[in-house]
Coordinates of C-alpha atoms in Angstrom, one line a residue:
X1 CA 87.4 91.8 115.2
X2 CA 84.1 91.6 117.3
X3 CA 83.8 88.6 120.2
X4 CA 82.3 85.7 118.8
X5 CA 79.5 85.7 121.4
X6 CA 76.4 83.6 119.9
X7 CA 73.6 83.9 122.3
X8 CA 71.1 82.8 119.3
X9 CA 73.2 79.7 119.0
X10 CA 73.7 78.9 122.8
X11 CA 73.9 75.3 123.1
X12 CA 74.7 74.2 119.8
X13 CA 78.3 74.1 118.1
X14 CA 78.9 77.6 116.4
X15 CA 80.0 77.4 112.1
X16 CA 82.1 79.9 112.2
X17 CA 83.3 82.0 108.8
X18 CA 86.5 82.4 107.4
X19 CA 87.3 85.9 108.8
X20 CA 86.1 84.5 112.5
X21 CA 88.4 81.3 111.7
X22 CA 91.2 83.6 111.1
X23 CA 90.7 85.2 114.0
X24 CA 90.8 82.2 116.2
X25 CA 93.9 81.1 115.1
X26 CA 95.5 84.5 116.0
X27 CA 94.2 84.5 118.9
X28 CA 95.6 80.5 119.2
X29 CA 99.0 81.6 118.2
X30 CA 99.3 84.4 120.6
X31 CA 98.1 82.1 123.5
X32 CA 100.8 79.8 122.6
X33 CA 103.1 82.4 122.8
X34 CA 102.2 84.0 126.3
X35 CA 102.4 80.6 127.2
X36 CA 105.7 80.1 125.8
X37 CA 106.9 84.0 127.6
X38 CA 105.7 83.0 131.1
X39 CA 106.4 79.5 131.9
X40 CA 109.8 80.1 132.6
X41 CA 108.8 82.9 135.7
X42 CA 106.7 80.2 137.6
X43 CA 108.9 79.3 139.7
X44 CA 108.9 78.7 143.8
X45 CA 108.7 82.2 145.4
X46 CA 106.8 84.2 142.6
X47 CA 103.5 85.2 143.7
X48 CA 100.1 84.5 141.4
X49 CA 100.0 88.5 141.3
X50 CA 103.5 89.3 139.9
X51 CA 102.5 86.4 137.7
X52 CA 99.4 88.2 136.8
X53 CA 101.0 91.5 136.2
X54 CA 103.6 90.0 133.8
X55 CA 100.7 88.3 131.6
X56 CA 98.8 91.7 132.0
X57 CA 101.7 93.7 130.4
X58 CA 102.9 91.2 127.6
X59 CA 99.3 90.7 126.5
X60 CA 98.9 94.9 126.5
X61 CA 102.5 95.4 124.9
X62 CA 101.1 92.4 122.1
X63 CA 97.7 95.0 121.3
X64 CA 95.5 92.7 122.8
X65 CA 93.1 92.9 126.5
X66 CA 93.2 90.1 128.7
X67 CA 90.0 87.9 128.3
X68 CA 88.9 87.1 132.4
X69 CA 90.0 90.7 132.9
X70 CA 86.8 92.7 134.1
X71 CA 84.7 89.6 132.8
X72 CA 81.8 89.2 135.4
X73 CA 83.7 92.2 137.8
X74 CA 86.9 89.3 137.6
X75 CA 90.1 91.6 138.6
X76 CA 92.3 90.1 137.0
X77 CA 94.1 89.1 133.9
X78 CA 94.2 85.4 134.8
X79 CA 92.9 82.6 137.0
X80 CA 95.5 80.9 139.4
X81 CA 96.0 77.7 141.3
X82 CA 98.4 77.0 143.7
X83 CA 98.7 73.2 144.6
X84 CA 95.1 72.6 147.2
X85 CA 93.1 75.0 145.1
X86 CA 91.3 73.6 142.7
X87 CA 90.7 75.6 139.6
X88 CA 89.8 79.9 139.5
X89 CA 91.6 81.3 142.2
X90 CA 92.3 84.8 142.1
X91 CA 95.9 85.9 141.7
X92 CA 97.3 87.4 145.2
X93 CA 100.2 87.8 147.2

């Protein structure tokens, strides 16, 4: 399945097509389920990396890349806060 990246459309809410349905409610379904996998590991004491690294290998071992990874240079496979930050920190030790 090819990103669903509209640039001709930018601005304007997308119709999608069956297949590119579909393929948003796998994607849905998986994101519920990495959810589901790494909610019991935050816990006080684990860092934002192992964090990352965990996500990094259950989305790999599941056939599928993780989205921020390499997006804009981004090196990681998610985006972290930790209570004062706000929103997009970068996982670290």
């Amino acid at each position: 399945m090819q990103a669903l990246g509209r640039s001709k459309t930018k601005g304007k809410v997308p119709i999608y097509n069956e297949d590119e349905r579909e393929g948003l409610r796998t994607a849905g379904r998986f994101n519920s389920q990495l959810m589901d996998f790494i909610r019991p590991h935050v816990q006080p004491g684990i860092t934002t990396i192992e964090l990352d690294r965990l996500v990094y290998e259950y989305t790999l071992d599941h056939g599928h890349t993780p989205a921020c990874l390499g997006y804009k240079k981004y090196p990681n496979s998610i985006c972290t806060s930790v209570n004062e930050i706000v929103c997009h920190g970068i996982p670290n030790r």
